[in-house]
Short mmCIF file of C-alpha atoms in Angstrom, two decimals:
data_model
loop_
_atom_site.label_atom_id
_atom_site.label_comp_id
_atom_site.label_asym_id
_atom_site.label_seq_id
_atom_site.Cartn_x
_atom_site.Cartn_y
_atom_site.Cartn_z
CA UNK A 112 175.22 133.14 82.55
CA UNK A 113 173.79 135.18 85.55
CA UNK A 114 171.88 138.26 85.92
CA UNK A 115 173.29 141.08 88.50
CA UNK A 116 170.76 143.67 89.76
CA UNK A 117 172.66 146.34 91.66
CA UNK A 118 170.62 147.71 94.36
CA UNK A 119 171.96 150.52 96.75
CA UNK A 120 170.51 151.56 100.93
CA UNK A 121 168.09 154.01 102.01
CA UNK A 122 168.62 157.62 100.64
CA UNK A 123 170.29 159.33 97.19
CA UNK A 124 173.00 161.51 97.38
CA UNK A 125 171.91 162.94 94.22
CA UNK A 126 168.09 164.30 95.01
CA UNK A 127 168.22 167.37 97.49
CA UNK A 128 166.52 167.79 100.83
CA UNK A 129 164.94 164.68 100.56
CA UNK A 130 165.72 162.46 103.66
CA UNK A 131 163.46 159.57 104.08
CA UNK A 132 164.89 159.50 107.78
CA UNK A 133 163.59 162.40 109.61
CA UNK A 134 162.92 161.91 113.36
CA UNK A 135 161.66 162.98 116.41
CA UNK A 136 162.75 161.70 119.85
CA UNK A 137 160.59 160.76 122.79
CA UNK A 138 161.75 163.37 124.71
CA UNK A 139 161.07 165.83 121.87
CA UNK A 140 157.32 164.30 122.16
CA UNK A 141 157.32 164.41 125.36
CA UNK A 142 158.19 168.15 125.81
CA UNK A 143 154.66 168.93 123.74
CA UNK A 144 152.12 169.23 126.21
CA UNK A 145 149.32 168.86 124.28
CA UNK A 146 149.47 164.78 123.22
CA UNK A 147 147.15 165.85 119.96
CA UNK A 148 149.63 168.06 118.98
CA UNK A 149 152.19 165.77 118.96
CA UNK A 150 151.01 163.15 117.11
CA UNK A 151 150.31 165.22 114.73
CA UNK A 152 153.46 166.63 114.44
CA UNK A 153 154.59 162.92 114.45
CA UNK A 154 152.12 162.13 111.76
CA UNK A 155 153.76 164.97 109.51
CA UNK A 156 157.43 163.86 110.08
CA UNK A 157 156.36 160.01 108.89
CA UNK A 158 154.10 161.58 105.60
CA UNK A 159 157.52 164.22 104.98
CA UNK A 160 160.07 160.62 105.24
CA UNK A 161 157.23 158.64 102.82
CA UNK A 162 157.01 161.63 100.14
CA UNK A 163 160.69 162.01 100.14
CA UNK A 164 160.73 157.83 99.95
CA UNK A 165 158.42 158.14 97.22
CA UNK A 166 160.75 160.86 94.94
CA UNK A 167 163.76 157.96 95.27
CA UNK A 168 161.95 155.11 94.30
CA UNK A 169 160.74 157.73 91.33
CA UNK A 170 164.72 158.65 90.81
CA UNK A 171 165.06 154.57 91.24
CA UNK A 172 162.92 153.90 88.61
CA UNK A 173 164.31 157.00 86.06
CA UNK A 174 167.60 155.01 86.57
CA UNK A 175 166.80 151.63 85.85
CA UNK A 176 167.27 150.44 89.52
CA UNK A 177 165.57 147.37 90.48
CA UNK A 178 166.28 146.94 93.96
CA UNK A 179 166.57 149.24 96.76
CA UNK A 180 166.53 148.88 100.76
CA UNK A 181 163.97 151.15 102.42
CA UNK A 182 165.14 153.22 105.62
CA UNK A 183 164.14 151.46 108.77
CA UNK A 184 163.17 154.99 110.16
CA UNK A 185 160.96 156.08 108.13
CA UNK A 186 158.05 156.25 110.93
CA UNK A 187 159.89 157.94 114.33
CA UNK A 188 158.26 156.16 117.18
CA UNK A 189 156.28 153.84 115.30
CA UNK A 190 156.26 150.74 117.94
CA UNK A 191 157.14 152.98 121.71
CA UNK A 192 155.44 151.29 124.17
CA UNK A 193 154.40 154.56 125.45
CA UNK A 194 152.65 155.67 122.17
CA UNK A 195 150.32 152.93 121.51
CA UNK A 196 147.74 155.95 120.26
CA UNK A 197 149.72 156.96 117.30
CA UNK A 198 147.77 154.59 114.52
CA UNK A 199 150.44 155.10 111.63
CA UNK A 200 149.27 152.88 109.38
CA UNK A 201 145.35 154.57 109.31
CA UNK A 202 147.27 158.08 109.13
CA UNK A 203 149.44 157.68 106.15
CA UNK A 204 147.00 154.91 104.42
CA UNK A 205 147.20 157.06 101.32
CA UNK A 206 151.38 158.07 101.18
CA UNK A 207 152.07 154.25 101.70
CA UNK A 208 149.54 153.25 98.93
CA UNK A 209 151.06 155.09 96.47
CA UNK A 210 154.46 154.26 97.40
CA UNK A 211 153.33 150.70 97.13
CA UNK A 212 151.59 151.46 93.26
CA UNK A 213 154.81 152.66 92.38
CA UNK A 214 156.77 149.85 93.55
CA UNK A 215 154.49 147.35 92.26
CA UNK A 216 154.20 148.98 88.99
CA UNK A 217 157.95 149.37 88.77
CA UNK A 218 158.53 145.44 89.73
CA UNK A 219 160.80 146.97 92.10
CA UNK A 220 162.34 144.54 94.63
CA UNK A 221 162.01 146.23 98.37
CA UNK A 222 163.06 145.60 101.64
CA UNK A 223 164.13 146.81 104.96
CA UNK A 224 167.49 146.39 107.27
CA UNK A 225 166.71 146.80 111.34
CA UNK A 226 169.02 148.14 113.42
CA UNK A 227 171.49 146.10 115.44
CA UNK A 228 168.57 146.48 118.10
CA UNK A 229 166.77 143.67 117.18
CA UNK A 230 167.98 140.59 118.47
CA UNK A 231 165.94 137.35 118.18
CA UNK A 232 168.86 135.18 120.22
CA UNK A 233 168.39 137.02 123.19
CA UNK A 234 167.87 135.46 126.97
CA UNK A 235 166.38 138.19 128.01
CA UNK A 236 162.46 138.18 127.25
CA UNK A 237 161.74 141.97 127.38
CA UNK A 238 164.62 142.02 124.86
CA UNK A 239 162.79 139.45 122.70
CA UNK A 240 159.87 140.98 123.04
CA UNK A 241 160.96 144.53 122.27
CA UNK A 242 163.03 142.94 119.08
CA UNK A 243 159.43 141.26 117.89
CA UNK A 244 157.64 144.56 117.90
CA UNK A 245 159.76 146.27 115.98
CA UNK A 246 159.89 143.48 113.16
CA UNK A 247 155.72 143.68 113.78
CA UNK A 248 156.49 147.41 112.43
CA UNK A 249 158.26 146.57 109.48
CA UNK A 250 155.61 144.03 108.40
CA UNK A 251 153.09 146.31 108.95
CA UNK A 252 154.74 148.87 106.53
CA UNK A 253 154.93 146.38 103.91
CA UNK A 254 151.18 145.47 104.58
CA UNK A 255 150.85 149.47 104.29
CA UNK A 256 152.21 149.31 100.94
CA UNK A 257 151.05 146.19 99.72
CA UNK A 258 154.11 144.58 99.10
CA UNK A 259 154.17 140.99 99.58
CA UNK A 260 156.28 140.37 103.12
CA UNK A 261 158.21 137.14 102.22
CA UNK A 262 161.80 137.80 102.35
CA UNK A 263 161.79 141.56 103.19
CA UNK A 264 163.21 141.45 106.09
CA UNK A 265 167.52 141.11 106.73
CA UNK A 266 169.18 140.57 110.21
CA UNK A 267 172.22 139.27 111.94
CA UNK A 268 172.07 136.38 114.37
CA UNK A 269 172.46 138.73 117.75
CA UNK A 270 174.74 138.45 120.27
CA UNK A 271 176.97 136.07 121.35
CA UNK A 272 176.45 136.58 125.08
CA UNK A 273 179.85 135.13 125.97
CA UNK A 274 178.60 131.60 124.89
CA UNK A 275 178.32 131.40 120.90
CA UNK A 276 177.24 127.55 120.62
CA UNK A 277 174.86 128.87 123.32
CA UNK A 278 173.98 131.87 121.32
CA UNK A 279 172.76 129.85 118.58
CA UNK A 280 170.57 127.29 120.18
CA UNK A 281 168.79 129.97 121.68
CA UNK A 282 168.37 131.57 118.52
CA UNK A 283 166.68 128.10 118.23
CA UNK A 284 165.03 128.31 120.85
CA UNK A 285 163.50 131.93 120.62
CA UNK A 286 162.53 131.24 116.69
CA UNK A 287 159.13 129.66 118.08
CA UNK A 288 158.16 132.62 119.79
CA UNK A 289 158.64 134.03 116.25
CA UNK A 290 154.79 134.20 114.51
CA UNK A 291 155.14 132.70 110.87
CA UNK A 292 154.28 135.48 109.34
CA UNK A 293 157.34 137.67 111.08
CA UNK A 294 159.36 134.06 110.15
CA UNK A 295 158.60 134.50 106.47
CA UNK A 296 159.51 137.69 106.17
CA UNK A 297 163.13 137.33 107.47
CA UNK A 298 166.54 136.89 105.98
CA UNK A 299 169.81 136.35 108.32
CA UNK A 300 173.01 137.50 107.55
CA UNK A 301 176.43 136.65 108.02
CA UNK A 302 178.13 139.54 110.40
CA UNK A 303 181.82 140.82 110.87
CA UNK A 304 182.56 140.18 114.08
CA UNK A 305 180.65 137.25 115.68
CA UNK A 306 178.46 135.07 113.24
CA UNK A 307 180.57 133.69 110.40
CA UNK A 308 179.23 132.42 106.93
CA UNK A 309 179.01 129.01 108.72
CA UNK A 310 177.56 129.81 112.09
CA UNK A 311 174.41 131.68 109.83
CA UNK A 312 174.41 128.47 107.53
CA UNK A 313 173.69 126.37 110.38
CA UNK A 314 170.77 128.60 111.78
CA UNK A 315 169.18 128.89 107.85
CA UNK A 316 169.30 125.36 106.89
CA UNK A 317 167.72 124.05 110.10
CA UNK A 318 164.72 127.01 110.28
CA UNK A 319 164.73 126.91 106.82
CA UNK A 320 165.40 130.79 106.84
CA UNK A 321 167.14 132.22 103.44
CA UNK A 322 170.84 133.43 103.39
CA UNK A 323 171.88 137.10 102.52
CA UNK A 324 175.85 136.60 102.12
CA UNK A 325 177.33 139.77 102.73
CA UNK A 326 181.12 139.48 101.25
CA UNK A 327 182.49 142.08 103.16
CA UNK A 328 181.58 141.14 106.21
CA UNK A 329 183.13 137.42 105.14
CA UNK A 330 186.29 139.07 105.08
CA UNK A 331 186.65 140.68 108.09
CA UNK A 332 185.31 137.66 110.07
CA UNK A 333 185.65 134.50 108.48
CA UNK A 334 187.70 132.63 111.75
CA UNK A 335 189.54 129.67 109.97
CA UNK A 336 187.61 128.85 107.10
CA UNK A 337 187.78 131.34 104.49
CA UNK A 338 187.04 129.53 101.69
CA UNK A 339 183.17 130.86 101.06
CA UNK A 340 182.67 129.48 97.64
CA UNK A 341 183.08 126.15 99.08
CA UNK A 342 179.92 126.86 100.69
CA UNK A 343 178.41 128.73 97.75
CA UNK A 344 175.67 126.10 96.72
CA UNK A 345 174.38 125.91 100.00
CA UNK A 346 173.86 129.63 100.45
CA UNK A 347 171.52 129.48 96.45
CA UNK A 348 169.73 126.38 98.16
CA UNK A 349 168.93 128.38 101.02
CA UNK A 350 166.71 130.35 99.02
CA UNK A 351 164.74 127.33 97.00
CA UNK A 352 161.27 127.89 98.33
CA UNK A 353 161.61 132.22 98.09
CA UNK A 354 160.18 133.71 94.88
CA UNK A 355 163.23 136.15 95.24
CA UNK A 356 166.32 135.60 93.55
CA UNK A 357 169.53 135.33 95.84
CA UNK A 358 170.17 138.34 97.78
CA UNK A 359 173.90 139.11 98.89
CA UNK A 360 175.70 142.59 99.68
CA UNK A 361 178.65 144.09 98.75
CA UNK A 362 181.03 146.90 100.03
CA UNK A 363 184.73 147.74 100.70
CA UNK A 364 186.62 147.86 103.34
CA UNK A 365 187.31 152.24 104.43
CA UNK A 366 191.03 151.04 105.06
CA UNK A 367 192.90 148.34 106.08
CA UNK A 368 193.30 149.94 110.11
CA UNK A 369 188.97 150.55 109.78
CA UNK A 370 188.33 147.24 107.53
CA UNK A 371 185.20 146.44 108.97
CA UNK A 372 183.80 150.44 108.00
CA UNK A 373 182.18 150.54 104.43
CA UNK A 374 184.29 152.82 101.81
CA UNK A 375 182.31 155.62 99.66
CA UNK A 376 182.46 153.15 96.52
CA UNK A 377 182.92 149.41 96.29
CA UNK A 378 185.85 147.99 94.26
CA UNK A 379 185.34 146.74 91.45
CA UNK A 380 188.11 144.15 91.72
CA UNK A 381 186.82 143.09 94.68
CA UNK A 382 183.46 142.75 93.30
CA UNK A 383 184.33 141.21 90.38
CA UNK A 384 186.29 138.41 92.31
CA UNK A 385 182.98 137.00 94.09
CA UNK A 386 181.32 137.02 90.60
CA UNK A 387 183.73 135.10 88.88
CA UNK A 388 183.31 132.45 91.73
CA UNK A 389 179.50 132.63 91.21
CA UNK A 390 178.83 132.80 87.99
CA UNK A 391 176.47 130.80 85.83
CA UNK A 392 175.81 128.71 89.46
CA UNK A 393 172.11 131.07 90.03
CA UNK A 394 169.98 132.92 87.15
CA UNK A 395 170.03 135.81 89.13
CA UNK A 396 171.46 137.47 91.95
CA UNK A 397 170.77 140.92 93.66
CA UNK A 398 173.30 142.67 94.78
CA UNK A 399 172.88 145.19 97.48
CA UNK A 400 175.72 148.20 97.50
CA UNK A 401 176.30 149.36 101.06
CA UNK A 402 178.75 152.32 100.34
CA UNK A 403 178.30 156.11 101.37
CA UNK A 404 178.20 157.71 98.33
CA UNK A 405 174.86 155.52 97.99
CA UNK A 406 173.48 155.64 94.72
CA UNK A 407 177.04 157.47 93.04
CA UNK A 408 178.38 154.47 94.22
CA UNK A 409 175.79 152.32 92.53
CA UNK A 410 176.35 154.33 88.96
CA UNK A 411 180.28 154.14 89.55
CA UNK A 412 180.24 150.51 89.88
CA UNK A 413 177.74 150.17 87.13
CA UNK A 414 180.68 151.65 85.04
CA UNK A 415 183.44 149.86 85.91
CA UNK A 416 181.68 146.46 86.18
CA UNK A 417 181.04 146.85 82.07
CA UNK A 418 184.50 147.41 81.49
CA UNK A 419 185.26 143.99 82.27
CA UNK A 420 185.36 141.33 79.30
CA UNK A 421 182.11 138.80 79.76
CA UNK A 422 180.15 141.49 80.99
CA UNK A 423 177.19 142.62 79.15
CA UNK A 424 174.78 145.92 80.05
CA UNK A 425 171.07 144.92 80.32
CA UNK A 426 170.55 148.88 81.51
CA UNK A 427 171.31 151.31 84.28
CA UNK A 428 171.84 149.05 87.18
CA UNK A 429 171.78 145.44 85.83
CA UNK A 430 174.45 143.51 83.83
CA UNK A 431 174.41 139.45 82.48
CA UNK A 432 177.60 137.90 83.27
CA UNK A 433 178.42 135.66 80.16
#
């Protein structure tokens, strides 16, 4: 038997004006003369994205979900180079406190997805360097919150720079620039175009680095070997040492011409073909849902997945797979 926690990205489609991912440019900031002014404006953006944060993870928690992926812009600017003065963390102390009391109370599992930005494989040292501050950023927002930073943290491999045995090494290589503490927050990901299943297996089990296997994305990019569940008990083993259960995510392809694009709602066909291949082989598994309709999808899927025989409802967003 195995547990499934549904989880779903960033923002509900169901709570009004409430946008955790309000922004500001740096050529908005710039245009504000007075520097003062426009932190503060700053500042009140961030607090608007953490109150708004705060009503989901209240919606989350009215709805029995478990497990929910935070917005990576929830602080515009946070780590510009040229706005080392705006102290985020000492400004919103008191949102990011109680966002964190909520989500500890809850027993809500959190984390955060960077953009494609961040790329730890790179040759280029400014790029590394740039991709290091931002993950600073994230852990920082955790530390804001209180939320332990182990396993927070999901990215894909990089680029392949022309060279992807290359790519690789020097994901390697770069990985002791890495401080531990950004190391132990971090989760790598399977992509669909570049990294397979494999090539991300490789990088985890030699750094030691857990695996989020994102189905999807196995499917539109799996080169010759497409046979994942043969590599199914090394992708649980990759997460041995994490007090986490196994973390994967699951979508549908838009269309067969736009494959790789996620659809509104996942299938539950689709879904319930990984499962069967999984089941019984972990206690638990979170699944994140990366579909439009965001948390409609989540409740959709919640109501087709108990429709199939073996499937028992534990409560809004988790089932046991018998």
């Amino acid at each position: 038997m195995t547990i499934v926690r549904l989880g779903y990205v960033a923002m509900s489609v169901n709570l009004k004006n409430c946008s955790p991912s309000q922004t500001m440019t740096y050529a908005q900031f710039q245009r504000l003369k007075d520097r003062e002014a426009a932190i503060e404006k700053l500042e009140r953006i961030s607090a608007s994205n953490l109150e708004n944060c705060l009503r989901i993870i209240k919606h989350n928690v009215g709805h029995d979900v478990h497990f929910f992926r935070f917005s990576s812009k929830l602080i515009p600017l946070a780590n510009h180079p040229e706005i080392k003065d705006f102290n985020y963390l000492r400004a919103l102390r008191k949102p990011l406190q109680e966002l964190g009391e909520w989500i500890s109370k809850s027993k809500m599992r959190v984390d955060f997805h960077p953009d494609h930005f961040v790329l730890l494989n790179s040759p280029k040292p400014e790029i590394l360097n740039t991709s290091l501050r931002t993950l600073s950023m994230h852990e920082a927002l955790l530390r804001g919150m209180n939320v332990p930073h182990e396993q927070r943290c999901v990215i894909h491999v990089g680029g392949a720079y022309n060279d992807k045995d290359k790519a690789l090494e020097q994901f390697i290589h770069n990985w002791g620039f890495v401080p531990v503490k950004i190391q132990n927050m971090l989760m790598l990901e399977n992509d669909d175009t570049t990294f397979t299943l494999q090539d991300a297996l490789y990088l985890c089990e030699k750094l030691a680095i857990p695996l989020v296997f994102d189905y999807h994305h196995h499917l539109a990019n799996h080169e010759k070997d497409s046979n994942w569940a043969e590599h199914w008990e090394r992708v649980a083993a990759s997460w041995q040492y994490s007090s986490l259960p196994v973390k994967m995510h699951i979508s549908s392809p838009r269309s067969e011409k736009d494959f790789n694009a996620h659809a509104d709602f996942v299938d539950p066909e689709l879904f319930m073909a990984f499962l069967s291949e999984i089941k019984g082989s972990v206690p638990q598994i979170d699944c994140m849902i990366e579909a439009k309709q965001k948390d409609d999808a989540l409740f959709q899927l919640m109501e087709q997945m108990c429709l199939f025989p073996g499937v028992e409802k534990i409560d809004g967003a988790s089932f046991l797979l018998k």
